CSV table of C-alpha atoms in Angstrom, one decimal:
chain,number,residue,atom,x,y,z
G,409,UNK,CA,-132.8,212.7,-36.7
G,410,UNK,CA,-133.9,216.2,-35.7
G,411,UNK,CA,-131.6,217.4,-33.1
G,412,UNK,CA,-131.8,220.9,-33.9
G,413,UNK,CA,-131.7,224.5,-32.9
G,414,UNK,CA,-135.0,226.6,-33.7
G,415,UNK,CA,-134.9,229.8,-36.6
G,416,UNK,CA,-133.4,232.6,-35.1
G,417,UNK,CA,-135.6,234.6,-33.1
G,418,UNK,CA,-138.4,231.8,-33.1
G,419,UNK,CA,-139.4,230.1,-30.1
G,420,UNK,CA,-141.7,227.0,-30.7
G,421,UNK,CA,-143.9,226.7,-27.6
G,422,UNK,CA,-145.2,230.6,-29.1
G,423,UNK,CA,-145.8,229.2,-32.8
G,424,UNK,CA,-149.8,229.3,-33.4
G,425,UNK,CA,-151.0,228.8,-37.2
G,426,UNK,CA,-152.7,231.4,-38.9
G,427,UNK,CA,-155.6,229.2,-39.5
G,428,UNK,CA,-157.2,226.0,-37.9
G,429,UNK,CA,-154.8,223.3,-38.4
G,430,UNK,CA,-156.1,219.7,-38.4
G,431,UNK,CA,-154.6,217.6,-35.6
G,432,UNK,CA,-156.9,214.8,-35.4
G,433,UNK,CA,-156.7,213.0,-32.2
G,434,UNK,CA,-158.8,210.0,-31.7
G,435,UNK,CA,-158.8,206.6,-30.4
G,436,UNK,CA,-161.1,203.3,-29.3
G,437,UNK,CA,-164.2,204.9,-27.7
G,438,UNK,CA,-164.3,208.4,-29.6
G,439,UNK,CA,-166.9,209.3,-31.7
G,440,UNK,CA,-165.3,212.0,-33.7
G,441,UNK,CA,-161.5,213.6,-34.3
G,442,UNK,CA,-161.1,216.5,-32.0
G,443,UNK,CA,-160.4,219.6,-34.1
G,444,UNK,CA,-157.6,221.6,-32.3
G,445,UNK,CA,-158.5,225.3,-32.8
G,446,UNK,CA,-155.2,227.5,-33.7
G,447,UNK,CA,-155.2,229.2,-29.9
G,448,UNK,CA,-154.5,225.4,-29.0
G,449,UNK,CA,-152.7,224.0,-31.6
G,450,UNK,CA,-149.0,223.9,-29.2
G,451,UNK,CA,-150.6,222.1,-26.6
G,452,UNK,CA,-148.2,218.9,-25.2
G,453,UNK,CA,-149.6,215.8,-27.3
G,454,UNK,CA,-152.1,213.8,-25.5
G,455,UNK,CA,-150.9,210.4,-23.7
G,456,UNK,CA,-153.1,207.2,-23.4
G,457,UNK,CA,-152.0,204.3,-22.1
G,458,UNK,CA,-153.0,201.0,-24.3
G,459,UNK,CA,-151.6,197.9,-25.2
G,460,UNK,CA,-149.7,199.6,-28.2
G,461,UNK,CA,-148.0,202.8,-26.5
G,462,UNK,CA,-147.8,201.6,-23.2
G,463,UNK,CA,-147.9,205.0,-21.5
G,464,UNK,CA,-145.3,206.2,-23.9
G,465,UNK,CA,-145.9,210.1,-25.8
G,466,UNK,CA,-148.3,208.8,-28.9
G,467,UNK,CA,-150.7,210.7,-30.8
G,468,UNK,CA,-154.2,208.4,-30.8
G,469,UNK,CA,-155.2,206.2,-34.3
G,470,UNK,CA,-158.4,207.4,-36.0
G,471,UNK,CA,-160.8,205.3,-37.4
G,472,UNK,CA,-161.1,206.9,-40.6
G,473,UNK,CA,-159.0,206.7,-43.5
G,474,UNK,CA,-156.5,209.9,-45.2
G,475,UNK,CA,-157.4,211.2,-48.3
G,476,UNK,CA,-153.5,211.8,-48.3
G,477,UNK,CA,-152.7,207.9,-49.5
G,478,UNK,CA,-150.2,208.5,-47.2
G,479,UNK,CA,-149.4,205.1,-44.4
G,480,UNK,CA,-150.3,205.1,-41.4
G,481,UNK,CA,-153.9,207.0,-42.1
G,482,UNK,CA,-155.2,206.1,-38.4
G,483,UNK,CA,-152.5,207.8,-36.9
G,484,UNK,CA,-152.4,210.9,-38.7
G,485,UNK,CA,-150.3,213.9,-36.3
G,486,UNK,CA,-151.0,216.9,-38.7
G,487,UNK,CA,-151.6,218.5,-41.5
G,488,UNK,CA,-150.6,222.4,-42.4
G,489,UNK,CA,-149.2,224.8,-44.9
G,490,UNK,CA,-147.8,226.6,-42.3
G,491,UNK,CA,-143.8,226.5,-42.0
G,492,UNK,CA,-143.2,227.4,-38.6
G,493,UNK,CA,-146.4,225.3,-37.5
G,494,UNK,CA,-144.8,222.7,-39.1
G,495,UNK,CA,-141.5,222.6,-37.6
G,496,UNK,CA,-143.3,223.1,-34.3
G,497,UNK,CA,-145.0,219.9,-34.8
G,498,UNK,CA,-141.9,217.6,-36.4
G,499,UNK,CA,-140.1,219.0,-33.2
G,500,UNK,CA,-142.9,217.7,-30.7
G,501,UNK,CA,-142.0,213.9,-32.4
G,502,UNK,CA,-138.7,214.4,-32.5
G,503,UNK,CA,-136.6,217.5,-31.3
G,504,UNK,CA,-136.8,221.3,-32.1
G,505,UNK,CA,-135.0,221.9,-35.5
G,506,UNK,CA,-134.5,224.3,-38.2
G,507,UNK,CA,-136.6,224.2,-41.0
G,508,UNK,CA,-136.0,226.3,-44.5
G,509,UNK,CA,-138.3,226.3,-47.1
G,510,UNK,CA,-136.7,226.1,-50.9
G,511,UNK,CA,-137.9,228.0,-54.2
G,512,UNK,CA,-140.4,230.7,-54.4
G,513,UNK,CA,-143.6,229.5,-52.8
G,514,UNK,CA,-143.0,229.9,-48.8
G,515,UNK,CA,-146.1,227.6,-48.2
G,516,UNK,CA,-145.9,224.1,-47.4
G,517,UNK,CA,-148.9,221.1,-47.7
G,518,UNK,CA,-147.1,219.2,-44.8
G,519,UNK,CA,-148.5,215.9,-43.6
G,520,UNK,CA,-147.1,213.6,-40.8
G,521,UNK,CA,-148.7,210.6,-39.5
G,522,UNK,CA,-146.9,208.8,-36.4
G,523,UNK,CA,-147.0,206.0,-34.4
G,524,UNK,CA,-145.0,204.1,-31.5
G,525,UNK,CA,-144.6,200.7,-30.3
G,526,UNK,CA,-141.8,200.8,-27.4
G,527,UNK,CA,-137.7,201.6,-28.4
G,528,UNK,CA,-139.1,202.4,-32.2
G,529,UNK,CA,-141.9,204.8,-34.0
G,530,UNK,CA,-142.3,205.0,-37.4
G,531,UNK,CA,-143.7,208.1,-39.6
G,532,UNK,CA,-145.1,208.9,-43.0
G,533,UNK,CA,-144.0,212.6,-43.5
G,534,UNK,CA,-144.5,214.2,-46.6
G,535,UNK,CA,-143.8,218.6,-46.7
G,536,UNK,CA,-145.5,218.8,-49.7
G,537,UNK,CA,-142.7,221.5,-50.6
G,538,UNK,CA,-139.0,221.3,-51.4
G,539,UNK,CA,-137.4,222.4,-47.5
G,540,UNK,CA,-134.0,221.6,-46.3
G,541,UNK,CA,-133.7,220.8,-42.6
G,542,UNK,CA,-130.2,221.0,-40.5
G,543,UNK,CA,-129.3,219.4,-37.4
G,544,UNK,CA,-126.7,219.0,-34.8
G,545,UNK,CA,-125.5,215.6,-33.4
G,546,UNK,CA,-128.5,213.3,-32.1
G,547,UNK,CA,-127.5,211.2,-29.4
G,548,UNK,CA,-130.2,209.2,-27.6
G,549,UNK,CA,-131.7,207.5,-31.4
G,550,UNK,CA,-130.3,205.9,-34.8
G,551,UNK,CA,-133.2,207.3,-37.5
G,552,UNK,CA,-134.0,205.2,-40.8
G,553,UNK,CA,-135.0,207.2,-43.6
G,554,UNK,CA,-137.1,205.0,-46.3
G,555,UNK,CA,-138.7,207.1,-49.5
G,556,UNK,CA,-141.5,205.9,-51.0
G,557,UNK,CA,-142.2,207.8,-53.3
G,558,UNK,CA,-139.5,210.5,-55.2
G,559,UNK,CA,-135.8,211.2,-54.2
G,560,UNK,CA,-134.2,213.4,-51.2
G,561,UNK,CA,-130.4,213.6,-50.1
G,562,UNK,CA,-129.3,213.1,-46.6
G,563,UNK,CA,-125.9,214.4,-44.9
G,564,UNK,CA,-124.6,212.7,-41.6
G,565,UNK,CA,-121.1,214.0,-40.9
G,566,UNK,CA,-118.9,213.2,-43.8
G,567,UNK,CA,-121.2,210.9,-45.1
G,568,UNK,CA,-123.5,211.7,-47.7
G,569,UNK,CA,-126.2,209.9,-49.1
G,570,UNK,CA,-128.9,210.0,-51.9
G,571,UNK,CA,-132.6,208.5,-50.4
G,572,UNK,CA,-134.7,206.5,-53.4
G,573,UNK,CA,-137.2,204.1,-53.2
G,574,UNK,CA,-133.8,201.8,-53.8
G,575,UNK,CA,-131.9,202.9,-51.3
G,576,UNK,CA,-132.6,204.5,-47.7
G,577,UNK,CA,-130.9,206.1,-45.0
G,578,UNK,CA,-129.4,204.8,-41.6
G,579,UNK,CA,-128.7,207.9,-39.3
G,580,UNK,CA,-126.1,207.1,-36.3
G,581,UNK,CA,-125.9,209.2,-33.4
G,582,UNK,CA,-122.9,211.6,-32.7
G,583,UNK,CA,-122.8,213.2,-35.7
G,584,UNK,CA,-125.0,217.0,-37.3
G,585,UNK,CA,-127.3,215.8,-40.1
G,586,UNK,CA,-128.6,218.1,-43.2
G,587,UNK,CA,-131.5,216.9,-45.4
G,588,UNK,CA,-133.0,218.1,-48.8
G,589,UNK,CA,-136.1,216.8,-48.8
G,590,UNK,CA,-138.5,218.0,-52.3
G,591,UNK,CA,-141.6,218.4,-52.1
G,592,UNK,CA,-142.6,214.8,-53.9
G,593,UNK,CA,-141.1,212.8,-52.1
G,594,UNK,CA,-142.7,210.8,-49.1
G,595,UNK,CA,-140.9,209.0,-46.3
G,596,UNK,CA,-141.2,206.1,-43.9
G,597,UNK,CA,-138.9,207.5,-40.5
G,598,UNK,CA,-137.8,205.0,-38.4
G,599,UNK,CA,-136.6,206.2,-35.7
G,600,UNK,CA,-135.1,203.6,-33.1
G,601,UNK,CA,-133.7,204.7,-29.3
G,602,UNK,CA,-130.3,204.1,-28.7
G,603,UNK,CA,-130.2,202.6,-25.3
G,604,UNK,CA,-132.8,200.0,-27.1
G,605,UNK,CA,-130.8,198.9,-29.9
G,606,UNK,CA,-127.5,198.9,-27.9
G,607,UNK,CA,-129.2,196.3,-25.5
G,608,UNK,CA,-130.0,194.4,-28.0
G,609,UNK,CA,-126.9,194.1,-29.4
G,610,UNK,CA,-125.1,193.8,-26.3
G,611,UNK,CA,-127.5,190.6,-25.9
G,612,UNK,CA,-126.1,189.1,-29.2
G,613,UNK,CA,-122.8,189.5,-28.7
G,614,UNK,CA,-122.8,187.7,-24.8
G,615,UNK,CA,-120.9,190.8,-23.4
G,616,UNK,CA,-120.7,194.8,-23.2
G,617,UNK,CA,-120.1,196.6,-26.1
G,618,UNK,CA,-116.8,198.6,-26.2
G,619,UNK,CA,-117.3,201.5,-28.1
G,620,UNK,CA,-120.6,203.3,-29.7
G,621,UNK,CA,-122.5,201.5,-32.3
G,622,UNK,CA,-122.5,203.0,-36.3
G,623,UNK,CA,-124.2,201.6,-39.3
G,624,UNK,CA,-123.1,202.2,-42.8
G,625,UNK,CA,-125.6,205.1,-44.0
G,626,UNK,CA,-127.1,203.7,-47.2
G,627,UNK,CA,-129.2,200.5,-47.1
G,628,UNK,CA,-130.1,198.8,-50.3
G,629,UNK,CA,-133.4,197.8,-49.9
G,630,UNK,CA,-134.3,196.7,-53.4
G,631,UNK,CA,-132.5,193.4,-53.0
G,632,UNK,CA,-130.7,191.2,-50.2
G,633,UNK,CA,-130.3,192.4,-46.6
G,634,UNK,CA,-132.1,195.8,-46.8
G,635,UNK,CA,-135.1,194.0,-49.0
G,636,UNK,CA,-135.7,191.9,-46.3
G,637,UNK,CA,-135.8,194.7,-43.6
G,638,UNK,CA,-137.9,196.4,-45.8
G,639,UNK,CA,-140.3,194.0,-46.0
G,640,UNK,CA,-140.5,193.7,-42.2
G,641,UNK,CA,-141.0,197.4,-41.9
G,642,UNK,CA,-143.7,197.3,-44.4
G,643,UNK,CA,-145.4,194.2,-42.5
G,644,UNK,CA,-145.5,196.5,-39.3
G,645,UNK,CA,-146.9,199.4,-41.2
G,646,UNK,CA,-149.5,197.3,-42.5
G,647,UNK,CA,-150.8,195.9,-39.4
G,648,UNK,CA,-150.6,199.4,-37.4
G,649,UNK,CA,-153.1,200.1,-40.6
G,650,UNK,CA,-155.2,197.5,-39.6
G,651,UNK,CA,-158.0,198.0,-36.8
G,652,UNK,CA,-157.7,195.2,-34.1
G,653,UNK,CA,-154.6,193.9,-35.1
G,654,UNK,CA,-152.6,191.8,-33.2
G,655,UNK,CA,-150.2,194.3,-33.3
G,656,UNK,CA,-152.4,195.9,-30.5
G,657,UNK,CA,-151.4,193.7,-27.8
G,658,UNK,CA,-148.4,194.3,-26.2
G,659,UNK,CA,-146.6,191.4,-26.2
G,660,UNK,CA,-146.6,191.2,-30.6
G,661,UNK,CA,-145.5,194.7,-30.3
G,662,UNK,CA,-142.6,194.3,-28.6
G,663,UNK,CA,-141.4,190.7,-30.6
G,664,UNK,CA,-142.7,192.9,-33.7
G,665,UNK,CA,-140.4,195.4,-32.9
G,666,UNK,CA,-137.6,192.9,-31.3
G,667,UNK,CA,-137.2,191.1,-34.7
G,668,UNK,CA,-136.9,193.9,-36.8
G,669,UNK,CA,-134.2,195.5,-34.5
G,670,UNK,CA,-132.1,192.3,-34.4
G,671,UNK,CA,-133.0,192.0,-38.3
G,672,UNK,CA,-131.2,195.7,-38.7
G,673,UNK,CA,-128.7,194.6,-36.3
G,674,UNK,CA,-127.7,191.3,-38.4
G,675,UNK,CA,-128.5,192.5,-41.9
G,676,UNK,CA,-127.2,196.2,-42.1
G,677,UNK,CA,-122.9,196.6,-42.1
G,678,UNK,CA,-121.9,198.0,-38.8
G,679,UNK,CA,-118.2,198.6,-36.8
G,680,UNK,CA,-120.0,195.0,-35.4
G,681,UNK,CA,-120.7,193.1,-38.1
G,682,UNK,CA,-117.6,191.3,-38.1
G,683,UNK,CA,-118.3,190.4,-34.0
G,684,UNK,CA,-122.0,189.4,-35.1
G,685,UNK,CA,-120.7,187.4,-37.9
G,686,UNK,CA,-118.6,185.3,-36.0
G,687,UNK,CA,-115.7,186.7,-36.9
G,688,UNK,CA,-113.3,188.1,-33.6
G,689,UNK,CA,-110.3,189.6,-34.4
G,690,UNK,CA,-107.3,189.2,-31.5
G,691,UNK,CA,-107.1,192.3,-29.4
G,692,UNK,CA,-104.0,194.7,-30.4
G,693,UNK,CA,-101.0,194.5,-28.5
G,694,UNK,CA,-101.7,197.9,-26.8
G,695,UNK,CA,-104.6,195.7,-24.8
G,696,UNK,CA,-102.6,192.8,-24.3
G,697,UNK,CA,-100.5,194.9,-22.7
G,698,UNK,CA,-102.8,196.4,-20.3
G,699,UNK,CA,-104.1,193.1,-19.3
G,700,UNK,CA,-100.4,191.6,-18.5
G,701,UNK,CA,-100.0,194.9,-16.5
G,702,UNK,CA,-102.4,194.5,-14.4
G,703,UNK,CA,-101.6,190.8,-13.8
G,704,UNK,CA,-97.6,192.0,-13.0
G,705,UNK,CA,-98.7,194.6,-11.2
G,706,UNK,CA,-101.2,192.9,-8.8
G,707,UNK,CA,-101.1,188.7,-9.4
G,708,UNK,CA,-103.0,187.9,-6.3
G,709,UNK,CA,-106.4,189.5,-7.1
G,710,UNK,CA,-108.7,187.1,-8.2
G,711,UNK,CA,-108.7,188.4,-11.5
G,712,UNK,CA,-111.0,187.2,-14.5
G,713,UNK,CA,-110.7,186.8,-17.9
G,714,UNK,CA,-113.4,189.4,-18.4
G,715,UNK,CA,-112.3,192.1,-15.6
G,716,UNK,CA,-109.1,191.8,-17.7
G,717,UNK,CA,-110.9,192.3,-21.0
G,718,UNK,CA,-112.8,195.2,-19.4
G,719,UNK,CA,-109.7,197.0,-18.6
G,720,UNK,CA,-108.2,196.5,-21.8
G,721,UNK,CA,-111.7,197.9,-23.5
G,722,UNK,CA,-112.0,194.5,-25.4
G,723,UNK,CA,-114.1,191.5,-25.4
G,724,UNK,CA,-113.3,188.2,-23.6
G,725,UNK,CA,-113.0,186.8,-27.1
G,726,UNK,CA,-110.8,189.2,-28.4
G,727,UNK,CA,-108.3,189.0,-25.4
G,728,UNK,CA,-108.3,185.9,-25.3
G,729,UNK,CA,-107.2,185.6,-28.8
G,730,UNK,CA,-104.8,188.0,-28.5
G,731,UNK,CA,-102.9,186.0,-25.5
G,732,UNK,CA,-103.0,182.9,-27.6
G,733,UNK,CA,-100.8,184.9,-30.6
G,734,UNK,CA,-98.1,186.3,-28.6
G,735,UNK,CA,-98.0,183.5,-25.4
G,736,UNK,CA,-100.0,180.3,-27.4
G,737,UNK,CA,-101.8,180.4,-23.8
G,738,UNK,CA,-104.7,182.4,-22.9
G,739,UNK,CA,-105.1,184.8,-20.2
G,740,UNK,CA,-105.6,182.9,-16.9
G,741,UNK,CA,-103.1,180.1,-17.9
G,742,UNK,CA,-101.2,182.7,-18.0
G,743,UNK,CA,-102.0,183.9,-14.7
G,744,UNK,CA,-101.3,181.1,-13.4
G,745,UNK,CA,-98.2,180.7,-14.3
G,746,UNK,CA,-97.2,183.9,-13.3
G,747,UNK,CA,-98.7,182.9,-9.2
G,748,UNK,CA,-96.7,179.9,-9.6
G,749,UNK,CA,-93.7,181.7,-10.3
G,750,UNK,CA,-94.4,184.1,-7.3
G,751,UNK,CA,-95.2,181.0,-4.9
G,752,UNK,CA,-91.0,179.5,-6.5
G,753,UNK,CA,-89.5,183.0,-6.0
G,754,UNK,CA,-91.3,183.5,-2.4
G,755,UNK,CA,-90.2,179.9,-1.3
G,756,UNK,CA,-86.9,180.1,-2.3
G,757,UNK,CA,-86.5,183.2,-0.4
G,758,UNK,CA,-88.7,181.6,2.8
G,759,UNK,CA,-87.1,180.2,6.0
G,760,UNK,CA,-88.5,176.3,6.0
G,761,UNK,CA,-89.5,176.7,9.4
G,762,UNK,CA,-91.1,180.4,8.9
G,763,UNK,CA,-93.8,179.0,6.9
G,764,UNK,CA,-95.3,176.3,5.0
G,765,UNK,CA,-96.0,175.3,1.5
G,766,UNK,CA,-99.9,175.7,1.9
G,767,UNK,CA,-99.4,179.1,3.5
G,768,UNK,CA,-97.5,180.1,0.8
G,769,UNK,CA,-99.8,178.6,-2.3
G,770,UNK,CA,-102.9,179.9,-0.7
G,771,UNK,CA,-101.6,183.3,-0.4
G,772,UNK,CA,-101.0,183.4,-4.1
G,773,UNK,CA,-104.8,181.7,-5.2
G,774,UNK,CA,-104.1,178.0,-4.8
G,775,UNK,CA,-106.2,176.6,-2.3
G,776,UNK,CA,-106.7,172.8,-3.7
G,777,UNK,CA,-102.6,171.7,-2.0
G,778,UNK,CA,-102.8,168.2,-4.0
G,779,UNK,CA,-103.6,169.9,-7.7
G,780,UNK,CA,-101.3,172.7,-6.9
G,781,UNK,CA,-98.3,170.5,-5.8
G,782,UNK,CA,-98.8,168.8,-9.3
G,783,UNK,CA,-99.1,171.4,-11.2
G,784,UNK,CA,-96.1,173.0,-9.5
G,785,UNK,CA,-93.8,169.9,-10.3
G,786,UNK,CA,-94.9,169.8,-13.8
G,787,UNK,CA,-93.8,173.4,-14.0
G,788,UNK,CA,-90.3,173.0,-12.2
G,789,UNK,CA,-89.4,169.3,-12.0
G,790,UNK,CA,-89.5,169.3,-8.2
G,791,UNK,CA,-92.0,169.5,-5.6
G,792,UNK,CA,-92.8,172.8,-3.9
G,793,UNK,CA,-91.7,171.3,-0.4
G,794,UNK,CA,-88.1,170.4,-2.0
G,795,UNK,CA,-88.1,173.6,-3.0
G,796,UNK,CA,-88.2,174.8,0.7
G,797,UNK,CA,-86.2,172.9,2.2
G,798,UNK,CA,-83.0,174.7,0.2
């Protein structure tokens, strides 16, 4: 979500807040949060390797609980009133970003508490002020933004979008993103790699995906699909609340975290819902043409129907249709017929004693002589050998 350039003339790696900033840090086997004094409150977050991060960049859960009310208490990232301390911080989760504060009061009562399985994290971030952040394209992660508590509005290219506890925010990649975010209102972020989620998706749909994945912007999450998903976020929040968990262990993390991907995937309208659903459309002429060019232009490589769809940037599904509207054949039927009109046009033109038919067929992909000779006659009414001889 925050792909953004830093306030002029501010570099974040020199930020230090005027006073000491809580950043509790504290895992299994501490016995107390580790106050970070303001001299050291830029340092690179600490990385421990457990069951739940696996290695991965994850600030460590507290035992405690937040006075905030806030989710997420054991995982707490910070807490200050400074505004460049606080963009400093956001930045270290996500990426640096611009950050203006709103109305008279230039002080903020920011909290952010963050945690991360594998390909997802969630946050509760609340700024405690009105602020309205700016961003160019993000292109590695799709972000969820999920109020729950007051109202903000979100901007992803054209798009626009008001965040309530009714309705949230789905962030694709590729395009700048502006937020007004008041000071009363708290938010779940979600924010969920790209390579990740396109995996996943490629996995459903039994083949490569063609072009970038983009979700509609607003979910609904007060009733059908989006309810649901909501519901399965909240489920994950809860047990990440919940000392010894099973959420803990690796292997529930990553089906935790698989199920509510493929969930998003299935339940929130994308440019694939129509290909999840079942529902192929034939590929456009223009790629039905690319495939018959490449069979015209070379019909003895042992082409496939999906090297064929690959070239045409379409799935094997949707060229396939697509041959079956303008030919009623699909694409290696017709391939074949185009060798066996090669293997006619070469023996007519062949001296009978230059070569013979099973030269001929195999040069052009048939290698089984009995099934090609039938197939042959079917085709022309003779036999290949007859055809020869004239």
């Amino acid at each position: 979500m925050f792909v953004l350039s830093t306030d002029a003339g501010a570099d974040a790696t020199a930020i230090r807040c005027p006073w000491p900033v809580r950043s509790r840090i504290r895992g299994p086997g501490c016995n107390a949060p580790a106050v970070v004094p303001p001299e050291c409150a830029m340092t690179p977050l600490p990385v421990r390797t457990n069951s739940l991060n696996s290695g991965r960049r994850s600030v460590l859960p507290r035992e405690e609980g937040s006075a905030s009310g806030m989710p997420l208490a054991r995982y707490e990232l910070f807490r200050s009133r400074d505004p460049n301390h606080v963009r400093a911080e956001v930045s270290r989760v996500w990426t640096p970003h611009t950050l203006r504060v709103l109305g008279g009061d230039s002080r903020l009562d920011a909290r952010m508490h963050y945690a991360r399985l594998c390909d997802l994290s969630v946050s509760a971030l609340s700024y405690g002020g009105t602020v309205r952040v700016a961003s160019g394209p993000a292109e590695s992660f799709f972000t969820g933004l999920v109020p729950l508590a007051g109202e903000a509005e979100a901007c992803c290219g054209n798009d626009r979008v008001r965040l309530s506890t009714a309705t949230a925010g789905v962030l694709s990649p590729g395009d700048p993103v502006a937020l007004r975010w008041p000071g009363d209102c708290t938010q779940l972020v979600v924010r969920l790699e790209r390579s990740g989620l396109e995996a996943r998706l490629s996995d459903l749909l039994g083949a490569p995906l063609r072009r970038p994945l983009r979700f509609a912007p607003a979910m609904t999450v007060g009733s059908g699909n989006g309810s649901s998903w909501l519901r399965g976020l909240r489920m994950l929040v809860a047990e990440l609340e919940r000392p010894g968990s099973l959420i803990e262990r690796r292997a529930v993390a990553e089906t935790f975290e698989r199920t509510l991907v493929t969930a998003l995937l299935m339940g929130q309208p994308s440019n694939y819902t129509r290909m999840l659903d079942g529902e192929v459309p034939a590929a456009p002429t223009r790629a039905v043409s690319i495939a018959l060019e490449w069979i015209a232009n070379h019909p003895k490589w042992q082409h496939t129907t999906a090297s064929l769809a690959r070239e045409a940037d379409v799935t094997e599904r949707s060229l396939q249709l697509g041959f079956r509207k303008h030919f009623k054949m699909g694409p290696m039927e017709y391939l074949r017929e185009t060798r066996l009109r090669g293997v006619r046009d070469q023996l007519r033109a062949a001296q009978s004693d230059a070569v013979t038919v099973t030269e001929v067929a195999a040069e052009w992909g048939f290698l089984h002589a009995g099934h090609f000779a039938a197939r042959y006659q079917q085709r022309f009414g003779e036999r290949p050998s007859e055809t020869l001889r004239r």
